[in-house]
Coordinates of C-alpha atoms in Angstrom, one line a residue:
Chain A
M727 CA 150.1 116.8 137.3
N728 CA 149.1 116.2 133.8
S729 CA 150.8 117.5 130.6
S730 CA 149.2 121.1 130.8
S731 CA 150.7 121.5 134.0
P732 CA 154.0 123.9 134.3
I733 CA 156.4 121.5 135.7
A734 CA 154.9 118.9 132.9
N735 CA 155.5 121.5 130.0
S736 CA 158.6 122.7 130.6
V737 CA 160.2 119.1 131.4
L738 CA 158.3 118.0 127.9
E739 CA 160.2 121.4 126.3
M740 CA 163.2 120.1 127.8
M741 CA 162.8 116.5 126.1
R742 CA 161.8 118.1 123.0
D743 CA 165.2 120.4 122.9
H744 CA 167.5 117.2 124.0
L745 CA 165.8 115.0 121.3
E746 CA 166.1 118.1 118.3
A747 CA 170.2 118.3 118.9
A748 CA 170.5 114.5 119.3
T749 CA 168.6 113.8 116.0
V750 CA 171.3 116.6 114.0
E751 CA 173.9 115.1 116.0
M752 CA 173.3 111.3 115.4
F753 CA 172.4 111.7 111.9
A754 CA 175.8 113.7 111.4
D755 CA 177.8 111.0 112.9
F756 CA 176.4 109.1 109.6
E757 CA 177.3 112.0 107.7
I758 CA 173.5 113.1 106.8
P759 CA 173.1 116.5 107.7
V760 CA 169.7 116.6 109.3
E761 CA 168.2 120.3 109.6
S762 CA 165.2 121.1 112.1
V763 CA 163.1 123.1 110.3
P764 CA 159.6 124.7 111.9
V765 CA 156.4 122.5 112.4
S766 CA 154.0 123.8 110.3
R767 CA 151.3 122.2 111.8
P768 CA 150.7 119.6 114.4
V769 CA 150.3 116.5 112.0
T770 CA 152.9 113.8 111.1
S771 CA 152.0 113.1 107.5
L772 CA 154.3 112.9 104.0
G773 CA 151.7 112.9 101.6
P774 CA 148.6 111.0 100.4
D775 CA 150.1 108.2 98.2
A776 CA 153.9 108.0 99.5
P777 CA 155.1 104.8 100.6
S778 CA 156.1 105.9 104.0
I779 CA 157.4 103.9 107.0
A780 CA 157.2 104.9 111.0
A781 CA 159.1 103.7 113.8
I782 CA 157.4 103.9 117.3
I783 CA 159.3 102.6 120.6
G784 CA 157.7 103.4 123.7
Y785 CA 159.8 104.4 126.9
V786 CA 158.8 104.3 130.8
G787 CA 160.7 106.3 133.9
V788 CA 160.1 107.1 137.4
G789 CA 156.3 109.3 137.0
V790 CA 156.4 109.3 133.1
R791 CA 155.9 107.3 130.1
G792 CA 155.5 108.2 126.3
A793 CA 156.3 106.9 123.5
L794 CA 159.0 108.4 119.9
V795 CA 157.5 108.0 117.3
M796 CA 159.6 108.7 113.8
V797 CA 158.1 109.0 110.1
A798 CA 159.8 109.2 107.0
L799 CA 159.6 108.0 102.9
E800 CA 160.9 104.6 101.9
R801 CA 163.0 106.7 99.6
T802 CA 164.2 109.2 102.0
I803 CA 165.6 106.1 104.5
G804 CA 166.7 103.8 101.5
G805 CA 168.6 107.0 100.1
W806 CA 170.3 107.7 103.5
L807 CA 171.1 103.9 103.5
S808 CA 172.4 103.9 100.1
R809 CA 174.4 107.0 101.8
M810 CA 176.0 104.9 104.6
G811 CA 177.1 101.7 102.8
S812 CA 173.8 100.1 103.7
E813 CA 172.1 99.5 100.1
G814 CA 169.7 96.8 100.2
A815 CA 169.3 96.9 104.1
D816 CA 165.6 96.5 105.4
I817 CA 164.2 99.9 105.4
G818 CA 161.7 99.4 108.0
D819 CA 164.8 97.9 110.2
A820 CA 166.5 100.5 109.7
L821 CA 164.4 103.2 111.0
G822 CA 163.7 100.9 113.8
E823 CA 166.9 100.9 115.0
F824 CA 167.7 104.9 113.8
S825 CA 164.3 105.5 116.7
N826 CA 166.3 102.7 119.0
M827 CA 169.6 104.8 118.9
L828 CA 167.7 108.3 118.8
L829 CA 166.3 107.2 122.0
G830 CA 168.9 105.6 122.9
R831 CA 171.0 108.9 122.7
L832 CA 167.7 110.8 124.5
K833 CA 168.1 108.9 127.7
T834 CA 171.7 109.4 127.8
R835 CA 170.8 113.3 128.1
L836 CA 168.0 112.8 130.2
L837 CA 170.3 111.7 132.9
P838 CA 171.9 114.7 134.4
E839 CA 169.4 116.3 134.1
G840 CA 167.6 113.6 136.8
L841 CA 165.3 111.8 134.6
T842 CA 165.9 108.0 133.8
I843 CA 164.0 106.1 131.5
Q844 CA 163.9 102.7 130.4
L845 CA 163.4 101.6 126.5
A846 CA 161.2 99.4 124.7
T847 CA 161.9 97.9 121.2
P848 CA 160.9 99.3 117.7
T849 CA 157.5 98.4 116.5
I850 CA 157.5 99.7 112.9
A851 CA 154.3 100.1 110.1
S852 CA 154.7 100.5 106.9
G853 CA 152.1 102.1 104.2
N854 CA 151.1 104.6 101.8
G855 CA 150.6 108.7 103.5
I856 CA 151.0 107.5 107.2
R857 CA 149.3 110.3 109.1
L858 CA 149.5 110.2 113.2
S859 CA 147.1 112.3 115.2
M860 CA 149.2 115.1 117.6
P861 CA 147.0 115.2 121.1
P862 CA 147.4 118.8 122.3
N863 CA 150.3 119.3 125.3
R864 CA 150.9 115.6 125.3
S865 CA 153.5 115.8 122.6
A866 CA 156.4 117.7 120.8
S867 CA 156.6 117.5 117.2
L868 CA 159.7 118.3 115.6
V869 CA 160.7 118.1 111.1
F870 CA 163.7 117.5 109.9
E871 CA 165.2 118.1 105.9
E872 CA 168.1 116.8 104.3
G873 CA 168.4 116.9 100.5
I874 CA 167.0 114.0 100.0
G875 CA 163.8 114.1 102.2
S876 CA 162.3 115.0 105.3
L877 CA 162.0 112.7 108.9
R878 CA 159.0 113.8 111.2
L879 CA 158.8 112.8 114.8
R880 CA 156.9 113.0 117.6
L881 CA 157.9 112.9 121.2
D882 CA 154.8 111.7 123.4
A883 CA 155.1 111.8 127.5
T884 CA 152.0 111.8 129.8
F885 CA 153.8 112.5 133.5
D886 CA 152.1 111.3 137.0
P887 CA 150.5 113.9 139.3
D888 CA 153.5 113.9 141.9
F889 CA 156.5 113.1 138.9
K890 CA 159.2 115.2 139.9
L891 CA 162.8 114.9 138.1
A892 CA 165.5 113.3 140.6
E893 CA 168.2 115.2 142.5
T894 CA 172.0 114.6 140.4
S895 CA 175.2 115.6 141.4
E896 CA 178.3 115.6 140.1
R897 CA 179.8 113.0 141.9
D898 CA 177.2 110.8 139.7
A899 CA 179.2 108.8 136.9
P900 CA 178.5 110.5 133.9
P901 CA 176.8 108.2 131.0
A902 CA 179.2 106.4 128.3
Q903 CA 178.5 108.5 125.0
A904 CA 178.0 107.6 121.5
G905 CA 181.1 105.8 119.6
E906 CA 182.1 105.0 123.2
A907 CA 184.3 102.0 124.0
I908 CA 184.9 100.6 127.7
L909 CA 187.0 97.8 127.8
F910 CA 186.4 96.1 131.5
Chain B
M1275 CA 190.0 77.9 110.5
A1276 CA 189.0 81.5 110.7
T1277 CA 187.9 82.8 114.7
S1278 CA 184.0 82.6 114.7
V1279 CA 182.5 85.1 116.4
L1280 CA 178.3 85.7 117.4
V1281 CA 176.6 88.7 116.9
V1282 CA 173.4 89.2 118.7
D1283 CA 171.4 92.1 117.7
D1284 CA 167.5 92.4 116.9
S1285 CA 168.4 94.7 114.1
M1286 CA 169.6 93.6 110.5
M1287 CA 171.4 96.2 109.7
V1288 CA 173.2 96.5 112.9
R1289 CA 174.0 92.6 112.1
K1290 CA 175.2 93.2 108.8
Q1291 CA 177.1 96.1 109.7
V1292 CA 179.2 94.6 112.7
G1293 CA 179.4 91.0 110.2
S1294 CA 180.5 93.6 107.4
A1295 CA 183.7 95.0 110.0
L1296 CA 184.8 91.9 111.5
K1297 CA 184.7 89.9 107.9
G1298 CA 186.8 91.8 107.2
Q1299 CA 189.5 91.4 109.5
G1300 CA 189.0 87.9 108.5
Y1301 CA 186.2 86.7 111.5
N1302 CA 183.6 84.2 110.5
V1303 CA 180.2 85.4 111.6
V1304 CA 177.3 84.2 112.8
E1305 CA 174.3 86.0 113.6
A1306 CA 171.4 85.9 116.2
V1307 CA 168.2 88.1 116.6
D1308 CA 168.2 87.7 120.2
G1309 CA 169.3 86.3 123.3
A1310 CA 167.3 82.9 123.8
D1311 CA 168.8 82.8 119.5
A1312 CA 172.0 83.3 120.7
L1313 CA 172.1 80.3 123.0
E1314 CA 170.8 78.5 120.3
K1315 CA 173.3 79.6 118.0
L1316 CA 175.9 79.1 120.6
A1317 CA 175.3 75.5 122.0
G1318 CA 175.5 74.5 117.8
N1319 CA 178.6 76.7 117.4
P1320 CA 181.1 75.7 120.5
D1321 CA 184.2 77.2 118.8
T1322 CA 182.9 80.4 119.1
K1323 CA 185.4 83.2 120.7
L1324 CA 183.6 86.0 120.9
I1325 CA 179.8 87.3 121.3
V1326 CA 179.4 90.7 120.9
C1327 CA 175.6 91.6 122.0
D1328 CA 172.6 94.3 122.1
V1329 CA 171.0 94.9 125.4
N1330 CA 167.3 95.9 124.1
M1331 CA 165.7 93.0 122.3
P1332 CA 162.6 91.0 122.1
K1333 CA 161.8 87.9 123.9
M1334 CA 165.5 87.7 125.9
N1335 CA 167.5 90.8 126.4
G1336 CA 171.4 91.4 126.5
L1337 CA 171.0 91.1 130.4
E1338 CA 169.2 88.1 130.7
F1339 CA 171.4 86.8 128.1
L1340 CA 174.2 87.6 130.5
E1341 CA 172.3 85.8 133.2
Q1342 CA 172.0 82.7 131.2
L1343 CA 175.9 82.9 130.5
A1344 CA 176.9 82.8 133.6
A1345 CA 174.4 79.7 134.8
R1346 CA 176.3 77.9 132.2
N1347 CA 179.4 78.7 133.2
S1348 CA 180.5 80.2 129.6
A1349 CA 183.9 81.1 129.1
V1350 CA 183.2 83.3 126.0
P1351 CA 184.0 87.2 126.0
V1352 CA 181.0 88.8 125.5
V1353 CA 181.2 92.5 124.4
M1354 CA 177.9 94.9 124.5
L1355 CA 176.9 96.7 121.9
T1356 CA 174.5 98.9 122.3
T1357 CA 172.3 102.5 122.6
E1358 CA 172.5 102.9 126.3
G1359 CA 174.9 104.1 128.1
Q1360 CA 173.5 104.4 131.8
P1361 CA 175.8 103.8 134.6
E1362 CA 174.1 101.5 136.4
M1363 CA 173.6 99.7 133.2
I1364 CA 177.3 98.9 132.4
Q1365 CA 177.8 98.1 136.1
R1366 CA 175.3 95.5 135.4
A1367 CA 176.8 94.0 132.6
K1368 CA 180.2 93.9 134.3
S1369 CA 178.8 92.5 137.3
L1370 CA 177.3 89.6 135.1
G1371 CA 180.6 89.0 133.6
A1372 CA 180.9 91.0 130.1
K1373 CA 184.5 92.4 128.9
G1374 CA 183.0 95.0 127.3
W1375 CA 180.8 98.0 126.4
L1376 CA 180.4 99.7 123.3
V1377 CA 178.2 102.3 122.7
K1378 CA 176.2 102.8 119.1
P1379 CA 176.6 103.8 116.6
F1380 CA 179.8 102.3 117.0
K1381 CA 183.3 102.9 115.5
P1382 CA 184.4 99.8 113.3
D1383 CA 187.7 100.6 114.6
Y1384 CA 187.2 100.0 118.4
L1385 CA 185.1 97.3 117.5
T1386 CA 187.9 95.4 115.6
A1387 CA 190.3 96.6 118.0
T1388 CA 188.3 95.1 120.8
A1389 CA 188.1 92.2 118.9
K1390 CA 191.3 91.6 118.2
K1391 CA 192.2 91.8 122.2
L1392 CA 189.6 89.4 123.4
A1393 CA 189.7 86.9 120.9
P1394 CA 193.0 87.5 118.6
M1395 CA 193.1 86.0 115.1
G1396 CA 194.0 82.1 115.0
T1397 CA 192.5 81.5 118.6

């Protein structure tokens, strides 16, 4: 199965929907109300000269592999950090942690769908006007707007020919949710 | 002397946030950037009473770090602080001796309550 097959497309669409909801939910936890807006064109770019940061974090599951890419302007992330009380924090490190938390939330949402993924650790890139090409049929693109700037996401997914979602049961233990604390 | 907590996370932002919450309750905080660094910091700070540890880290991840602590018969309680919520992973940490599991973004009140329970001030 390649990523343009009907099953791959439907799973990627499901992953995209969860990613969209998880992004809004995660930033809301930091009192940053991002809003998903239509993607006008399939390229992640934030202007030709603006200092930007990209965080890339890979994942792998049974029959699927890919990466999450987050791109934002440095001033946008800096503004959000100030509002979070983390003024002066390293902006690249912060975007890397956002990508880590977001992919973790996506993982939690995918478990009940029958898709278990393992996460890599984030890699950070910085530069002016970072642009990412958008491979057709293998990625989902999302754009979020907030008062001081925008955040662009790209979720890549490549599926093996025999990929299928695992069967899940109501007896399966639910995953722990963001903010939850468990003492053994 | 303040009770000492070792905070292990590859994100400086998380280390600072966790450190700020714990210092606000009077704890002394030592930072490490991954499991390997944490083993070194622990050797240099034998009075450590609690470890707050991420799971996904380069070099040595949090579960590998727990394995190393178990091999050393460490009695220092460890609380995992991570984006992960997978039940199998939580059970794995528990079987390796972890005392708790907090999912990011953490609630400072939960973190400090956990610290007070596992490493009361003055210990």
